[in-house]
XYZ file of C-alpha atoms in Angstrom:
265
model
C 29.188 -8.015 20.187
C 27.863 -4.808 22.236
C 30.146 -2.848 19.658
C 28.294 -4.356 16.891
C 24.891 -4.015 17.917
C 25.495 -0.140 18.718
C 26.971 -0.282 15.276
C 24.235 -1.422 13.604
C 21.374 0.719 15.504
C 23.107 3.694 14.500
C 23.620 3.048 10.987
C 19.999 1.871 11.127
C 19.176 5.086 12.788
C 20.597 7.251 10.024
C 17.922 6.335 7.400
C 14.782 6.512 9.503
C 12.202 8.383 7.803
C 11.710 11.935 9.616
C 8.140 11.825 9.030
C 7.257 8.208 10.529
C 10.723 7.035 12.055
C 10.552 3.984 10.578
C 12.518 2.662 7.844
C 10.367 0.774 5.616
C 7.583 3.438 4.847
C 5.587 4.858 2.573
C 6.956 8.201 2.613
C 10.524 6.885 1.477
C 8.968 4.286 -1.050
C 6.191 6.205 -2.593
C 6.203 7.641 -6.497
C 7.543 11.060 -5.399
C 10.399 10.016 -2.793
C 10.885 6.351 -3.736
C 15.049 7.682 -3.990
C 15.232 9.695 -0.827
C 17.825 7.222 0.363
C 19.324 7.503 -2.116
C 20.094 11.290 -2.701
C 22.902 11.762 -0.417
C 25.652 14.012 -1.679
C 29.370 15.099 -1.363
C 28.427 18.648 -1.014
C 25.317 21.166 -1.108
C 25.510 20.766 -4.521
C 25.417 17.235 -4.613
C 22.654 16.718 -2.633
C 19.956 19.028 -3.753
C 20.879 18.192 -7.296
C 20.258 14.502 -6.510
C 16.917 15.448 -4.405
C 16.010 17.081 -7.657
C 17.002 14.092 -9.685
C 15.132 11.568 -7.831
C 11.793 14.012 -8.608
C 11.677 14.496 -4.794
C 12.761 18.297 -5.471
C 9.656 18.841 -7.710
C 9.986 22.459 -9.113
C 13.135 24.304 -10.361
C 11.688 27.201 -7.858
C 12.526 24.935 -4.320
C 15.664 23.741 -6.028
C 17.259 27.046 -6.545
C 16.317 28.117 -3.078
C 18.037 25.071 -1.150
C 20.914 25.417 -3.239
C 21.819 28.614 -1.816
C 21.336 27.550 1.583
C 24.185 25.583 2.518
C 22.795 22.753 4.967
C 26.857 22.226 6.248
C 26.347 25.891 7.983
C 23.593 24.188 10.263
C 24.589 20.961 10.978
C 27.651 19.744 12.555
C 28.193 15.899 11.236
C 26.949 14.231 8.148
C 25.215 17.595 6.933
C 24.742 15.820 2.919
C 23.481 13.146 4.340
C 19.821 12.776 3.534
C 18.755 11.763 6.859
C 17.824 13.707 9.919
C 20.969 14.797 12.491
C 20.880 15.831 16.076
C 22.241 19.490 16.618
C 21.541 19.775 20.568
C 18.741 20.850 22.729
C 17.534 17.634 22.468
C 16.042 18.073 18.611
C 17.144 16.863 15.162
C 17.049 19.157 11.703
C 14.858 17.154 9.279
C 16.410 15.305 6.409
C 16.724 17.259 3.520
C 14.126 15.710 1.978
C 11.220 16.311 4.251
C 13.106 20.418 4.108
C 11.949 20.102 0.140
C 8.620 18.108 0.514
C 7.278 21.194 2.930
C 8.840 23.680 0.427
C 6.631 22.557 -2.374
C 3.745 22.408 -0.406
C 3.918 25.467 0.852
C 5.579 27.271 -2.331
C 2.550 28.669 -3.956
C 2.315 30.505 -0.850
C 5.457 31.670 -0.041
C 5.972 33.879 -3.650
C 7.760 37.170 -3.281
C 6.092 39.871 -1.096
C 3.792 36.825 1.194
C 4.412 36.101 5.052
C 5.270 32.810 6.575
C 5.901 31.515 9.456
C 7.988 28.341 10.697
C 7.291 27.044 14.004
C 9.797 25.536 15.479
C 12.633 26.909 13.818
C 15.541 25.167 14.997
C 18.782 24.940 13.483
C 17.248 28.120 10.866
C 17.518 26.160 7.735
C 14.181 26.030 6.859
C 13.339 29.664 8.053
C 16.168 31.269 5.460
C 14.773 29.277 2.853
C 11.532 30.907 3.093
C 12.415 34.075 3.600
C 14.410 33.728 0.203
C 11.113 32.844 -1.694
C 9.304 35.876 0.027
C 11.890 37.623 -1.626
C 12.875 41.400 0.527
C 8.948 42.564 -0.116
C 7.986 39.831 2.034
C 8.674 38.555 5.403
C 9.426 34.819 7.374
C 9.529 34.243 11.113
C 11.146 31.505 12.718
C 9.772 30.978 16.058
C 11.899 28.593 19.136
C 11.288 28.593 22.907
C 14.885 27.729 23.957
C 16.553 30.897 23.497
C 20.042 29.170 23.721
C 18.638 27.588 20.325
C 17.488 30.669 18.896
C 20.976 32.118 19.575
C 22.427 29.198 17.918
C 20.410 29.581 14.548
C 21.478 33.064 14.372
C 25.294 31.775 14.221
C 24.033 29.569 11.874
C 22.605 32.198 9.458
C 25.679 34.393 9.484
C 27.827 31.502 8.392
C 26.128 31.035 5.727
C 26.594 34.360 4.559
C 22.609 35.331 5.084
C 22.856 38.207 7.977
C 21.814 40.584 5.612
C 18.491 38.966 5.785
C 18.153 39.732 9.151
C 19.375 43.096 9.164
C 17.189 44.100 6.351
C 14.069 42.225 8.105
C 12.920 39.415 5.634
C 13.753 37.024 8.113
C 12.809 37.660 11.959
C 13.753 34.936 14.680
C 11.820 34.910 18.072
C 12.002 33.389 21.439
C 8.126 32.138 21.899
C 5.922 29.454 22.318
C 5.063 28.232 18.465
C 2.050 26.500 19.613
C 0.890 30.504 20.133
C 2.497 31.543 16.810
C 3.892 35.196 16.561
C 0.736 37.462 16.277
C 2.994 40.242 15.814
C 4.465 39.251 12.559
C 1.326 38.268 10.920
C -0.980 37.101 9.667
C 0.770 34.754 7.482
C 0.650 33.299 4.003
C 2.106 30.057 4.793
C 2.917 28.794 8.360
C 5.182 25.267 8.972
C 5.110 23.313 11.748
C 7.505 21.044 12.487
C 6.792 18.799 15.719
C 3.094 17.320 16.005
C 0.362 18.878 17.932
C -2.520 17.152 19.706
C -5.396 19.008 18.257
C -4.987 21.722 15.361
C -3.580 24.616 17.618
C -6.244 27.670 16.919
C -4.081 30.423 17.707
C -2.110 29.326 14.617
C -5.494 29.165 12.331
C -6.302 32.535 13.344
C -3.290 33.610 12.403
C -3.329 32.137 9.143
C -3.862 34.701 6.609
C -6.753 34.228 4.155
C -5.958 32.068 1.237
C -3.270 31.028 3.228
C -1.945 27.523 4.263
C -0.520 25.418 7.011
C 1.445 22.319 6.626
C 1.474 20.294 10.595
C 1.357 17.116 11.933
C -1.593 17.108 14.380
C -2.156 13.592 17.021
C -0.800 12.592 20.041
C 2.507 11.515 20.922
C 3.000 7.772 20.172
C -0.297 7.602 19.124
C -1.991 7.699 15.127
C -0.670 11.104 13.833
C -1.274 12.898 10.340
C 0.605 15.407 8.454
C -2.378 17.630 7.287
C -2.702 20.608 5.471
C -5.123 23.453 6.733
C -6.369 26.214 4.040
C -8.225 29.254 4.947
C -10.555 30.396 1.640
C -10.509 34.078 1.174
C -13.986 33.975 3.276
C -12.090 33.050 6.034
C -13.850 29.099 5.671
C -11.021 27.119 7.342
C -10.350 23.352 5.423
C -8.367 20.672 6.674
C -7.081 18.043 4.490
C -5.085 14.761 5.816
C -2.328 14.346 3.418
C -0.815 10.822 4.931
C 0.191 9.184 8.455
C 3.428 10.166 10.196
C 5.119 10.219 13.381
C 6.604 13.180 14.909
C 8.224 13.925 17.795
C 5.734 16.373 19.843
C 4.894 20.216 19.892
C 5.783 20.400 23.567
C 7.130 22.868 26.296
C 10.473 24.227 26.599
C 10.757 22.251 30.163
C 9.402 18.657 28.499
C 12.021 19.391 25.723
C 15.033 20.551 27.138
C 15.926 20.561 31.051
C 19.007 23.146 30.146
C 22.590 21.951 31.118
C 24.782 20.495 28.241
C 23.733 20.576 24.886
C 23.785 17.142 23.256
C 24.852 15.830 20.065
């Protein structure tokens, strides 16, 4: 019977929504990802065709860019899968699907020769995407605090054939605190962030560039949380715009999110 159970909470745990961890939600059953669920593939291929398919891939433009980013190069089990997987350090990659919803918010803002910015880079996937739309006259930064982590995405990358986008500088990856962004690199035309934040972090706003925009889920940690979207007008008049409830795990320390030791998967 224990066999069962843990059976059936894992299987269970496999479709949970990244944005809300839950199941039955809005984000999987609403007119734009009513089929995320339903979009797993075989292969890369596969699964970014059926993404697109299911209209939760919008625009040829975010297709074409996650088809040349192989998600099997940064995930180690069930990569097609359209469901978040654990790769270590105590942190999942997002489904694919939430990867594409951010793309097409932010894609107006990432065109060739723009900056962006991904907080909380992780396993890299979403980073190289970006830095392909920015095309080599632009720029993306992928920011981590666990440097083990940042080491890891760097493997990552060069599997999938993408070094050259680090040599050459379009994509930068950084050992920081994203909650402080990477001043250095910016300021940025779109910025990502993927764990939620308490308040809007300001250090982030400021270095939003202007007629740039932000995509990150601000509220407290097991409390009523928002994915919102912050634009900054080309007067530097900063709007914030809640796009819908989710549930995120939280934009947190290096020593709240990982205690170092073995990496679990």
């Amino acid at each position: 019977m224990k066999s069962l159970v843990s059976s059936i909470t894992k299987s269970a745990r496999s479709i949970l929504c990244q944005e809300c961890l839950s199941v039955f939600c809005k984000h999987l059953f609403s007119t734009s990802s009513n089929m995320a669920w339903r979009s797993h593939g075989e292969d890369n291929t596969s699964l970014i065709q059926n993404l697109f398919s299911n209209n939760i891939v919008k625009s040829e433009e975010v297709r074409d860019v996650m088809l040349q980013v192989d998600r099997g190069n940064y995930v180690k089990s069930n990569a097609y899968m359209d469901a978040p997987q654990r790769i270590g350090y105590n942190i999942t990659i997002s489904a694919p699907h939430m990867h594409g919803h951010a793309l097409e918010l932010l894609k107006d803002h990432l065109k060739p020769g723009m900056r962006a910015l991904d907080v909380g880079s992780g396993s890299g996937y979403l980073t190289v995407c970006m830095a392909l739309m920015v095309g080599n006259a632009g720029g993306a930064v992928g920011i981590d605090h666990i440097a083990e982590l940042v080491e890891m995405s760097r493997e990552n990358i060069e599997r999938d054939g993408k070094a050259g986008l680090m040599e050459s500088g379009q994509l930068h990856l950084v050992v920081g605190d994203g909650r402080k962004g990477w001043a250095e690199g910016g300021p940025y035309h779109a910025i990502h962030v993927g764990a939620a934040a308490p308040t809007l972090p300001q250090e982030l706003v400021e270095q939003l560039a202007p007629g740039g925009r932000m995509v990150i889920p601000v509220g407290e940690d097991g409390g009523d949380q928002s994915l919102d979207q912050i634009e900054k007008g080309m007067d530097g008049k900063v709007t914030k715009t809640r796009l819908f409830g989710v549930r995120y795990v939280p934009l947190t320390d290096k020593e709240r999110q990982w205690k170092g030791g073995r990496q679990e998967f």
